[in-house]
């Protein structure tokens, strides 16, 4: 076997789909080099994922492609539940400006997104994409470097790396390498998925329709100006595409209609029983599979990448405690399980079976959706707060810990930008008023700004958020989740020692290309 001259790299990412490339970009923002190994040479050309939410748009912003994604996506109006005759039973409306500063729901074409991500990847010298390769082995699982073996047109190769991120899908070799197995969450159905292009008068609205028909459950959405997607649960006998989509087109229409893709999927609900072995990690479909009913499959994978990369960078670049990496599975696995179970519940409520109980479920759902305010509440909590843990400090009250800080536009020194771009890539302390000596000292120890929200020139969003959470100050993680809170009238964070030991570093931070403006650094040095 040939040994590459540059056989030692910090991180190998197996799989160059959206999750793998986003992980590489996020690591690059922290100065961590990676090699991405992908079996395809080019972007896979057929559509797959078509929807994400404002939290995911914010992650793409962190990866450097927020504006590019805005340009290729379309805000969606939300979700409608239709009966068998396509009458509206309920609407779950989504806002064009969500908590994270972007539309709460967006439609897009996955090949376009992958093209944007790869174009950004090519601009980062810290990232190298090797296409047309087959990973053949990962291991051994020891405390030392991990060996990754792969083959390409030139022969067999190996890399010795400090960490492996397995973003290699449902049939993951990485999951097999760490001895992971699927936990079945008891949902499995065969569906036909049809993607089509047409300029015809398709009956649609600016969102997703879920047809709650016991004989033929279906999902329909407009992806862009001329691209549409239909999904139908399979039943006995074959049906032509035009027969399936007939309710959405005039019977007399005989104009352009191109089927881009027609395929069959088995929708499953599964979660891996382990997500990590040493420095080998699972992300995305390698770690969890969900039915598509709440549009969170790709979203969960990108959350994995955002959660893990800042922690891994802190360990590799700054010598932080290895236990910091334990929090990845501890935080993400319960969250992913919740999202998968939500999708299963929605699936069974809307499409589950043709028996008497299924009919009663659908009638109960329709009645519940008429309760004032319920549809707004149900549509708001697809991504719940993280559970309490080493990096989410909760007191008696649930409060803000484990939730995301909102992201308004802010203005500092005449520069208008989004909050995350202003704060940079590391931790930050936001305060309702000028920070006192203890908060200033803590921020200085972390090497981050302590920022009074009154100095940010936003529209009052942050001040209102702190008041609603009864907080005088919050400590934000690099992924903009609230780690700890100073409650109203309090003097300090609740349990600094509990999380400080995990974040303690033994080396100086490696400079990041994104820094907080100098005008904000004054609060950390008083």
Short mmCIF file of C-alpha atoms in Angstrom, two decimals:
data_model
loop_
_atom_site.label_atom_id
_atom_site.label_comp_id
_atom_site.label_asym_id
_atom_site.label_seq_id
_atom_site.Cartn_x
_atom_site.Cartn_y
_atom_site.Cartn_z
CA UNK A 1 0.00 0.00 0.00
CA UNK A 2 1.22 3.49 -0.87
CA UNK A 3 1.49 5.99 1.95
CA UNK A 4 0.68 9.55 0.88
CA UNK A 5 3.40 12.10 1.54
CA UNK A 6 0.80 14.25 3.25
CA UNK A 7 -0.79 11.29 5.03
CA UNK A 8 -1.35 13.12 8.31
CA UNK A 9 -4.25 15.57 8.44
CA UNK A 10 -6.33 16.81 11.35
CA UNK A 11 -9.78 15.69 10.14
CA UNK A 12 -11.19 13.39 7.46
CA UNK A 13 -14.84 13.79 6.51
CA UNK A 14 -16.40 10.79 4.78
CA UNK A 15 -19.08 12.05 2.40
CA UNK A 16 -19.40 15.35 0.50
CA UNK A 17 -23.13 15.84 0.76
CA UNK A 18 -24.50 19.01 2.40
CA UNK A 19 -23.68 17.76 5.91
CA UNK A 20 -20.09 16.79 5.12
CA UNK A 21 -19.24 19.94 3.18
CA UNK A 22 -20.90 22.19 5.76
CA UNK A 23 -18.86 20.48 8.48
CA UNK A 24 -15.66 21.13 6.50
CA UNK A 25 -16.57 24.80 6.06
CA UNK A 26 -17.39 25.25 9.74
CA UNK A 27 -14.08 23.64 10.72
CA UNK A 28 -12.27 25.92 8.27
CA UNK A 29 -13.79 28.97 9.95
CA UNK A 30 -12.03 27.80 13.12
CA UNK A 31 -8.77 27.19 11.25
CA UNK A 32 -9.01 23.36 11.21
CA UNK A 33 -7.83 21.59 8.04
CA UNK A 34 -9.86 18.71 6.63
CA UNK A 35 -9.92 16.28 3.73
CA UNK A 36 -13.36 15.33 2.38
CA UNK A 37 -13.58 11.92 0.71
CA UNK A 38 -16.48 11.38 -1.69
CA UNK A 39 -17.27 8.50 -4.03
CA UNK A 40 -18.94 10.74 -6.65
CA UNK A 41 -16.78 13.10 -8.68
CA UNK A 42 -19.45 15.75 -9.11
CA UNK A 43 -22.57 16.93 -7.33
CA UNK A 44 -25.30 14.29 -7.50
CA UNK A 45 -27.64 15.90 -10.07
CA UNK A 46 -31.08 14.69 -8.92
CA UNK A 47 -33.20 16.49 -6.29
CA UNK A 48 -33.60 15.01 -2.81
CA UNK A 49 -34.03 17.41 0.13
CA UNK A 50 -36.24 20.39 -0.73
CA UNK A 51 -36.98 22.21 2.54
CA UNK A 52 -35.26 23.69 5.56
CA UNK A 53 -35.99 26.18 8.34
CA UNK A 54 -34.54 29.45 9.62
CA UNK A 55 -32.22 27.75 12.10
CA UNK A 56 -30.60 25.88 9.22
CA UNK A 57 -30.33 29.07 7.15
CA UNK A 58 -28.43 30.52 10.11
CA UNK A 59 -26.06 27.53 10.09
CA UNK A 60 -25.46 28.06 6.38
CA UNK A 61 -24.68 31.68 7.21
CA UNK A 62 -22.06 30.46 9.69
CA UNK A 63 -20.62 28.27 6.93
CA UNK A 64 -20.27 31.35 4.71
CA UNK A 65 -23.14 30.78 2.26
CA UNK A 66 -26.09 32.52 3.90
CA UNK A 67 -26.64 35.09 1.16
CA UNK A 68 -25.97 32.55 -1.57
CA UNK A 69 -28.64 30.29 -0.10
CA UNK A 70 -31.08 33.19 0.03
CA UNK A 71 -30.53 33.68 -3.71
CA UNK A 72 -31.42 30.06 -4.60
CA UNK A 73 -34.26 29.47 -2.12
CA UNK A 74 -37.90 30.50 -1.90
CA UNK A 75 -39.74 31.34 1.36
CA UNK A 76 -42.60 28.92 1.96
CA UNK A 77 -45.92 29.71 3.59
CA UNK A 78 -46.02 26.68 5.89
CA UNK A 79 -48.07 23.46 5.95
CA UNK A 80 -51.70 22.78 5.09
CA UNK A 81 -53.62 19.65 6.01
CA UNK A 82 -56.14 18.64 3.34
CA UNK A 83 -58.86 16.01 3.50
CA UNK A 84 -59.46 13.40 0.79
CA UNK A 85 -61.33 15.97 -1.33
CA UNK A 86 -58.45 18.47 -0.95
CA UNK A 87 -60.41 20.73 1.38
CA UNK A 88 -58.26 22.61 3.91
CA UNK A 89 -58.55 21.21 7.45
CA UNK A 90 -55.82 23.33 9.03
CA UNK A 91 -52.95 25.66 8.19
CA UNK A 92 -49.64 25.93 10.02
CA UNK A 93 -48.38 29.32 8.84
CA UNK A 94 -44.68 30.17 8.75
CA UNK A 95 -43.31 33.70 8.95
CA UNK A 96 -40.96 35.31 6.45
CA UNK A 97 -38.81 36.43 9.39
CA UNK A 98 -38.20 33.88 12.10
CA UNK A 99 -36.25 33.81 15.36
CA UNK A 100 -32.98 33.29 13.48
CA UNK A 101 -33.43 36.25 11.13
CA UNK A 102 -34.55 34.30 8.05
CA UNK A 103 -37.83 32.87 6.69
CA UNK A 104 -39.12 30.14 8.99
CA UNK A 105 -39.42 27.77 6.05
CA UNK A 106 -37.65 27.77 2.68
CA UNK A 107 -37.81 25.58 -0.42
CA UNK A 108 -34.72 24.81 -2.49
CA UNK A 109 -33.17 22.39 -4.95
CA UNK A 110 -30.53 20.22 -3.27
CA UNK A 111 -28.13 20.06 -6.25
CA UNK A 112 -28.12 23.88 -6.29
CA UNK A 113 -27.35 23.98 -2.56
CA UNK A 114 -24.53 21.45 -2.99
CA UNK A 115 -23.10 23.54 -5.83
CA UNK A 116 -23.08 26.63 -3.59
CA UNK A 117 -21.41 24.72 -0.75
CA UNK A 118 -18.73 23.23 -3.00
CA UNK A 119 -17.97 26.62 -4.55
CA UNK A 120 -17.39 27.99 -1.05
CA UNK A 121 -15.29 24.95 -0.16
CA UNK A 122 -12.99 25.66 -3.11
CA UNK A 123 -12.28 29.11 -1.66
CA UNK A 124 -10.86 27.69 1.58
CA UNK A 125 -7.27 26.39 1.54
CA UNK A 126 -8.04 24.51 4.77
CA UNK A 127 -10.40 22.20 2.86
CA UNK A 128 -9.55 19.57 0.27
CA UNK A 129 -12.19 17.58 -1.60
CA UNK A 130 -11.12 14.26 -3.11
CA UNK A 131 -13.83 12.87 -5.39
CA UNK A 132 -14.07 9.52 -7.11
CA UNK A 133 -12.72 7.63 -4.09
CA UNK A 134 -13.98 4.67 -2.08
CA UNK A 135 -13.27 4.54 1.64
CA UNK A 136 -12.37 0.95 2.47
CA UNK A 137 -11.50 1.04 6.15
CA UNK A 138 -11.57 3.18 9.31
CA UNK A 139 -9.63 2.29 12.44
CA UNK A 140 -8.25 1.09 14.65
CA UNK A 141 -10.25 2.75 17.40
CA UNK A 142 -7.50 3.83 19.81
CA UNK A 143 -6.49 7.00 21.61
CA UNK A 144 -3.90 7.69 18.91
CA UNK A 145 -4.38 8.75 15.27
CA UNK A 146 -7.13 7.05 13.31
CA UNK A 147 -6.26 5.27 10.07
CA UNK A 148 -8.53 5.92 7.07
CA UNK A 149 -7.93 3.71 4.02
CA UNK A 150 -9.33 4.50 0.59
CA UNK A 151 -8.80 3.67 -3.06
CA UNK A 152 -8.98 5.77 -6.20
CA UNK A 153 -7.86 5.47 -9.83
CA UNK A 154 -4.21 5.52 -8.77
CA UNK A 155 -4.42 2.75 -6.19
CA UNK A 156 -4.70 2.25 -2.43
CA UNK A 157 -3.98 5.06 0.04
CA UNK A 158 -4.19 5.80 3.72
CA UNK A 159 -4.47 8.86 5.92
CA UNK A 160 -3.66 9.18 9.61
CA UNK A 161 -6.00 11.67 11.23
CA UNK A 162 -6.98 13.09 14.58
CA UNK A 163 -10.73 12.78 13.94
CA UNK A 164 -13.15 11.23 11.44
CA UNK A 165 -16.62 12.61 10.71
CA UNK A 166 -18.85 9.99 9.14
CA UNK A 167 -21.30 11.86 6.90
CA UNK A 168 -21.73 8.85 4.64
CA UNK A 169 -25.46 8.25 4.75
CA UNK A 170 -27.80 5.48 5.81
CA UNK A 171 -25.47 2.70 4.67
CA UNK A 172 -22.59 4.24 6.60
CA UNK A 173 -19.24 2.45 6.61
CA UNK A 174 -18.30 4.72 9.51
CA UNK A 175 -21.22 3.45 11.61
CA UNK A 176 -20.12 -0.10 10.90
CA UNK A 177 -16.53 0.78 11.85
CA UNK A 178 -17.55 2.00 15.32
CA UNK A 179 -19.85 -0.98 15.90
CA UNK A 180 -23.04 1.07 15.74
CA UNK A 181 -26.45 -0.47 15.10
CA UNK A 182 -29.88 0.93 14.30
CA UNK A 183 -32.55 1.37 16.94
CA UNK A 184 -35.90 0.99 15.18
CA UNK A 185 -38.46 3.67 16.08
CA UNK A 186 -41.23 1.71 14.37
CA UNK A 187 -42.21 3.48 11.20
CA UNK A 188 -41.70 2.03 7.72
CA UNK A 189 -43.69 2.85 4.59
CA UNK A 190 -43.05 2.70 0.85
CA UNK A 191 -43.67 5.95 -1.02
CA UNK A 192 -43.32 7.11 -4.62
CA UNK A 193 -41.59 10.47 -5.08
CA UNK A 194 -42.08 12.47 -8.27
CA UNK A 195 -40.16 15.63 -9.17
CA UNK A 196 -41.44 17.43 -12.25
CA UNK A 197 -40.89 20.61 -14.28
CA UNK A 198 -43.84 22.39 -15.84
CA UNK A 199 -45.05 25.89 -16.66
CA UNK A 200 -48.63 24.64 -16.53
CA UNK A 201 -51.37 25.97 -14.19
CA UNK A 202 -50.63 23.71 -11.23
CA UNK A 203 -53.07 24.20 -8.34
CA UNK A 204 -50.87 25.12 -5.39
CA UNK A 205 -50.16 27.61 -2.65
CA UNK A 206 -46.87 28.97 -1.31
CA UNK A 207 -46.29 26.06 1.06
CA UNK A 208 -46.65 22.31 1.56
CA UNK A 209 -49.91 20.36 1.24
CA UNK A 210 -50.38 17.13 3.17
CA UNK A 211 -53.35 15.15 1.90
CA UNK A 212 -54.81 13.15 4.80
CA UNK A 213 -56.55 10.58 2.63
CA UNK A 214 -56.78 7.04 4.07
CA UNK A 215 -56.81 5.57 0.56
CA UNK A 216 -53.98 7.65 -0.89
CA UNK A 217 -51.96 9.87 1.49
CA UNK A 218 -49.88 12.40 -0.41
CA UNK A 219 -47.57 15.35 0.03
CA UNK A 220 -47.25 18.15 -2.51
CA UNK A 221 -45.14 21.31 -2.74
CA UNK A 222 -43.87 23.87 -5.22
CA UNK A 223 -40.07 24.02 -5.02
CA UNK A 224 -39.45 26.97 -7.35
CA UNK A 225 -41.07 28.75 -10.28
CA UNK A 226 -41.43 25.61 -12.40
CA UNK A 227 -40.33 22.68 -10.15
CA UNK A 228 -42.86 20.65 -8.16
CA UNK A 229 -42.70 17.59 -5.93
CA UNK A 230 -45.35 14.97 -5.21
CA UNK A 231 -45.04 12.09 -2.75
CA UNK A 232 -47.60 9.26 -2.62
CA UNK A 233 -47.81 6.28 -0.33
CA UNK A 234 -47.69 3.19 -2.48
CA UNK A 235 -50.57 0.78 -2.88
CA UNK A 236 -51.16 -2.31 -4.97
CA UNK A 237 -51.05 -1.87 -8.71
CA UNK A 238 -49.13 0.63 -10.79
CA UNK A 239 -50.44 4.07 -11.65
CA UNK A 240 -49.17 6.48 -14.28
CA UNK A 241 -47.67 9.77 -13.17
CA UNK A 242 -50.38 11.83 -14.86
CA UNK A 243 -53.03 9.78 -13.07
CA UNK A 244 -51.38 10.43 -9.71
CA UNK A 245 -51.00 14.18 -10.18
CA UNK A 246 -54.37 14.69 -11.91
CA UNK A 247 -55.98 16.54 -8.92
CA UNK A 248 -53.39 19.32 -9.29
CA UNK A 249 -53.67 19.98 -13.04
CA UNK A 250 -56.66 20.82 -15.25
CA UNK A 251 -57.96 17.71 -16.98
CA UNK A 252 -57.57 19.40 -20.35
CA UNK A 253 -53.92 20.39 -19.83
CA UNK A 254 -51.60 18.79 -22.39
CA UNK A 255 -48.68 21.24 -22.31
CA UNK A 256 -45.15 20.82 -21.11
CA UNK A 257 -44.62 18.39 -18.23
CA UNK A 258 -41.19 16.82 -17.68
CA UNK A 259 -40.65 14.19 -14.99
CA UNK A 260 -37.21 14.99 -13.60
CA UNK A 261 -37.23 12.03 -11.26
CA UNK A 262 -39.62 9.25 -10.30
CA UNK A 263 -38.37 6.92 -7.60
CA UNK A 264 -39.50 4.77 -4.70
CA UNK A 265 -38.36 5.36 -1.13
CA UNK A 266 -38.88 3.44 2.07
CA UNK A 267 -39.47 6.05 4.76
CA UNK A 268 -37.98 4.80 8.02
CA UNK A 269 -37.54 6.05 11.57
CA UNK A 270 -34.23 4.93 13.07
CA UNK A 271 -31.48 6.25 15.29
CA UNK A 272 -27.99 4.83 15.81
CA UNK A 273 -27.36 3.35 19.24
CA UNK A 274 -23.96 5.05 19.38
CA UNK A 275 -22.67 8.16 17.61
CA UNK A 276 -19.04 8.11 18.64
CA UNK A 277 -16.08 5.85 19.29
CA UNK A 278 -12.96 7.75 20.33
CA UNK A 279 -12.42 10.43 17.71
CA UNK A 280 -14.75 8.83 15.14
CA UNK A 281 -18.21 10.46 14.94
CA UNK A 282 -21.48 9.93 13.06
CA UNK A 283 -23.47 12.81 11.55
CA UNK A 284 -26.60 13.11 9.42
CA UNK A 285 -28.22 10.01 7.95
CA UNK A 286 -25.38 7.90 9.31
CA UNK A 287 -26.76 8.68 12.79
CA UNK A 288 -30.52 9.08 12.26
CA UNK A 289 -33.24 8.48 9.68
CA UNK A 290 -36.60 10.23 9.73
CA UNK A 291 -39.77 10.20 7.67
CA UNK A 292 -40.09 13.50 5.77
CA UNK A 293 -43.40 14.69 7.21
CA UNK A 294 -41.99 17.70 9.10
CA UNK A 295 -39.15 18.39 6.66
CA UNK A 296 -36.34 17.90 9.19
CA UNK A 297 -34.09 15.19 7.68
CA UNK A 298 -31.32 17.41 6.30
CA UNK A 299 -31.95 19.97 9.05
CA UNK A 300 -30.99 17.45 11.73
CA UNK A 301 -27.76 16.60 9.91
CA UNK A 302 -26.71 20.24 9.64
CA UNK A 303 -27.45 20.70 13.35
CA UNK A 304 -25.09 17.79 14.00
CA UNK A 305 -22.34 19.54 12.06
CA UNK A 306 -22.82 22.87 13.86
CA UNK A 307 -22.88 21.22 17.29
CA UNK A 308 -19.77 19.10 16.79
CA UNK A 309 -17.41 21.29 14.79
CA UNK A 310 -16.85 24.09 17.31
CA UNK A 311 -16.22 21.55 20.06
CA UNK A 312 -13.81 19.52 17.93
CA UNK A 313 -11.98 22.70 16.88
CA UNK A 314 -11.58 23.75 20.50
CA UNK A 315 -10.10 20.36 21.40
CA UNK A 316 -7.79 20.13 18.37
CA UNK A 317 -6.70 23.77 18.22
CA UNK A 318 -6.75 24.88 21.83
CA UNK A 319 -6.27 21.72 23.86
CA UNK A 320 -9.69 21.79 25.53
CA UNK A 321 -10.74 18.84 27.69
CA UNK A 322 -11.53 15.72 25.65
CA UNK A 323 -14.77 15.38 27.64
CA UNK A 324 -16.07 18.32 25.64
CA UNK A 325 -16.57 15.88 22.76
CA UNK A 326 -18.84 13.70 24.92
CA UNK A 327 -21.43 16.46 24.84
CA UNK A 328 -21.97 15.99 21.09
CA UNK A 329 -23.95 12.75 21.36
CA UNK A 330 -25.33 13.78 24.75
CA UNK A 331 -26.95 16.85 23.22
CA UNK A 332 -27.72 15.81 19.68
CA UNK A 333 -29.05 12.26 20.15
CA UNK A 334 -32.04 13.21 22.40
CA UNK A 335 -32.78 16.19 20.16
CA UNK A 336 -32.71 14.07 16.99
CA UNK A 337 -34.87 11.42 18.66
CA UNK A 338 -37.46 14.08 19.51
CA UNK A 339 -37.54 15.32 15.90
CA UNK A 340 -37.83 11.79 14.49
CA UNK A 341 -40.65 10.94 16.90
CA UNK A 342 -42.42 14.17 15.94
CA UNK A 343 -42.20 13.18 12.28
CA UNK A 344 -43.55 9.71 13.07
CA UNK A 345 -46.44 11.16 15.07
CA UNK A 346 -47.29 13.56 12.25
CA UNK A 347 -47.06 10.72 9.76
CA UNK A 348 -49.40 8.45 11.68
CA UNK A 349 -51.83 11.25 12.43
CA UNK A 350 -52.01 12.29 8.78
CA UNK A 351 -51.51 9.05 6.89
CA UNK A 352 -51.59 6.18 9.35
CA UNK A 353 -53.66 3.32 8.10
CA UNK A 354 -57.21 2.81 6.86
CA UNK A 355 -58.80 1.31 9.98
CA UNK A 356 -61.46 2.87 12.24
CA UNK A 357 -58.82 4.14 14.67
CA UNK A 358 -57.02 5.94 11.83
CA UNK A 359 -60.23 7.68 10.79
CA UNK A 360 -60.83 8.76 14.39
CA UNK A 361 -57.26 10.10 14.59
CA UNK A 362 -57.79 12.22 11.50
CA UNK A 363 -61.11 13.59 12.78
CA UNK A 364 -59.52 14.38 16.14
CA UNK A 365 -56.66 16.13 14.39
CA UNK A 366 -59.05 18.24 12.33
CA UNK A 367 -60.99 19.21 15.48
CA UNK A 368 -57.81 20.06 17.41
CA UNK A 369 -56.59 22.29 14.60
CA UNK A 370 -59.67 24.49 15.08
CA UNK A 371 -58.59 25.42 18.62
CA UNK A 372 -57.47 29.09 18.53
CA UNK A 373 -53.70 29.49 18.62
CA UNK A 374 -52.94 25.75 18.50
CA UNK A 375 -51.71 25.66 14.91
CA UNK A 376 -49.40 28.61 15.55
CA UNK A 377 -47.97 26.89 18.65
CA UNK A 378 -47.56 23.51 16.90
CA UNK A 379 -45.72 25.04 13.99
CA UNK A 380 -43.22 26.84 16.18
CA UNK A 381 -41.44 24.09 18.11
CA UNK A 382 -39.86 21.75 15.55
CA UNK A 383 -36.44 22.26 17.17
CA UNK A 384 -36.86 22.11 20.95
CA UNK A 385 -34.34 23.45 23.50
CA UNK A 386 -31.39 21.22 24.32
CA UNK A 387 -31.77 19.19 27.48
CA UNK A 388 -29.78 20.16 30.57
CA UNK A 389 -26.15 19.00 30.57
CA UNK A 390 -22.56 20.14 31.01
CA UNK A 391 -22.98 22.89 28.40
CA UNK A 392 -26.62 23.77 29.15
CA UNK A 393 -26.96 24.98 32.73
CA UNK A 394 -30.58 25.09 33.88
CA UNK A 395 -31.84 26.16 37.26
CA UNK A 396 -35.25 25.54 38.77
CA UNK A 397 -36.88 27.56 35.97
CA UNK A 398 -36.42 26.35 32.42
CA UNK A 399 -35.54 29.87 31.23
CA UNK A 400 -33.38 30.60 28.21
CA UNK A 401 -30.67 27.97 28.73
CA UNK A 402 -30.56 25.50 25.86
CA UNK A 403 -32.40 27.82 23.48
CA UNK A 404 -31.01 29.87 20.61
CA UNK A 405 -30.36 33.55 20.89
CA UNK A 406 -32.38 35.47 18.28
CA UNK A 407 -30.47 37.01 15.41
CA UNK A 408 -31.57 40.55 14.52
CA UNK A 409 -29.72 43.02 12.35
CA UNK A 410 -27.44 45.18 14.50
CA UNK A 411 -25.45 48.36 13.93
CA UNK A 412 -22.12 49.03 15.63
CA UNK A 413 -19.86 51.91 14.62
CA UNK A 414 -22.03 52.62 11.58
CA UNK A 415 -21.69 49.04 10.31
CA UNK A 416 -24.96 47.15 9.82
CA UNK A 417 -24.74 43.39 9.95
CA UNK A 418 -26.35 40.30 11.39
CA UNK A 419 -25.68 39.55 15.06
CA UNK A 420 -23.65 36.35 14.48
CA UNK A 421 -21.35 38.05 12.00
CA UNK A 422 -20.70 40.80 14.52
CA UNK A 423 -20.00 38.42 17.42
CA UNK A 424 -17.58 36.19 15.49
CA UNK A 425 -16.94 32.46 15.89
CA UNK A 426 -16.45 32.07 19.64
CA UNK A 427 -18.38 32.55 22.86
CA UNK A 428 -20.06 35.84 23.74
CA UNK A 429 -21.70 37.42 26.77
CA UNK A 430 -24.79 39.54 26.13
CA UNK A 431 -25.96 41.78 28.96
CA UNK A 432 -29.11 43.80 29.54
CA UNK A 433 -27.03 46.66 30.98
CA UNK A 434 -23.35 47.57 31.28
CA UNK A 435 -21.54 44.45 32.58
CA UNK A 436 -20.23 44.44 36.13
CA UNK A 437 -16.70 43.42 37.17
CA UNK A 438 -17.47 39.69 37.52
CA UNK A 439 -19.03 39.37 34.05
CA UNK A 440 -16.26 41.45 32.54
CA UNK A 441 -13.64 39.23 34.18
CA UNK A 442 -15.37 36.04 32.97
CA UNK A 443 -15.62 37.35 29.42
CA UNK A 444 -11.99 38.40 29.52
CA UNK A 445 -11.01 34.89 30.70
CA UNK A 446 -12.86 33.37 27.76
CA UNK A 447 -11.34 35.95 25.41
CA UNK A 448 -14.76 37.07 24.21
CA UNK A 449 -16.75 40.32 24.22
CA UNK A 450 -19.22 41.22 26.97
CA UNK A 451 -21.75 43.20 24.96
CA UNK A 452 -24.58 45.36 26.36
CA UNK A 453 -27.50 44.82 23.99
CA UNK A 454 -28.29 48.54 24.31
CA UNK A 455 -25.07 49.18 22.35
CA UNK A 456 -26.11 47.06 19.38
CA UNK A 457 -28.57 49.37 17.66
CA UNK A 458 -31.03 46.58 16.90
CA UNK A 459 -34.82 46.90 16.86
CA UNK A 460 -35.18 45.93 20.52
CA UNK A 461 -35.37 42.20 19.82
CA UNK A 462 -32.50 41.25 22.13
CA UNK A 463 -33.61 43.42 25.05
CA UNK A 464 -37.15 42.04 24.78
CA UNK A 465 -35.80 38.47 24.61
CA UNK A 466 -33.74 38.97 27.79
CA UNK A 467 -36.72 40.51 29.60
CA UNK A 468 -39.02 37.67 28.55
CA UNK A 469 -36.45 35.17 29.82
CA UNK A 470 -35.98 37.11 33.09
CA UNK A 471 -32.27 37.33 32.40
CA UNK A 472 -29.77 40.09 33.08
CA UNK A 473 -27.09 38.34 30.98
CA UNK A 474 -26.52 35.20 28.93
CA UNK A 475 -23.43 33.28 27.89
CA UNK A 476 -23.71 32.22 24.25
CA UNK A 477 -21.86 29.23 22.83
CA UNK A 478 -20.29 29.44 19.35
CA UNK A 479 -23.43 27.76 17.97
CA UNK A 480 -25.45 30.62 19.56
CA UNK A 481 -27.17 28.36 22.10
CA UNK A 482 -27.46 29.82 25.59
CA UNK A 483 -25.05 27.99 27.89
CA UNK A 484 -25.78 29.86 31.12
CA UNK A 485 -27.92 32.69 32.44
CA UNK A 486 -27.60 35.44 35.02
CA UNK A 487 -31.20 35.68 36.27
CA UNK A 488 -32.83 39.06 36.85
CA UNK A 489 -31.35 40.55 40.00
CA UNK A 490 -28.52 38.01 40.00
CA UNK A 491 -24.84 38.80 40.13
CA UNK A 492 -23.18 35.95 38.22
CA UNK A 493 -23.76 32.85 36.17
CA UNK A 494 -25.25 29.98 38.13
CA UNK A 495 -22.51 27.34 38.02
CA UNK A 496 -19.41 28.63 36.28
CA UNK A 497 -17.10 25.90 37.60
CA UNK A 498 -19.29 23.14 36.16
CA UNK A 499 -18.65 24.11 32.55
CA UNK A 500 -15.43 26.11 32.81
CA UNK A 501 -13.29 22.98 33.24
CA UNK A 502 -14.57 21.58 29.92
CA UNK A 503 -13.70 24.79 28.10
CA UNK A 504 -10.30 25.28 29.71
CA UNK A 505 -7.62 25.39 27.02
CA UNK A 506 -3.94 24.57 27.23
CA UNK A 507 -2.89 26.35 24.04
CA UNK A 508 -3.42 29.81 22.65
CA UNK A 509 -6.41 30.08 20.29
CA UNK A 510 -5.68 29.76 16.58
CA UNK A 511 -6.83 32.99 14.87
CA UNK A 512 -10.15 32.73 13.06
CA UNK A 513 -10.91 34.66 9.90
CA UNK A 514 -14.07 36.03 11.53
CA UNK A 515 -13.45 38.32 14.51
CA UNK A 516 -15.64 40.63 16.56
CA UNK A 517 -15.09 44.27 15.62
CA UNK A 518 -12.59 46.13 17.79
CA UNK A 519 -15.34 48.47 18.92
CA UNK A 520 -16.80 45.60 20.95
CA UNK A 521 -13.63 44.40 22.60
CA UNK A 522 -13.61 47.26 25.11
CA UNK A 523 -16.07 45.46 27.40
CA UNK A 524 -13.70 42.56 27.94
CA UNK A 525 -10.78 44.62 29.20
CA UNK A 526 -12.24 46.99 31.72
#
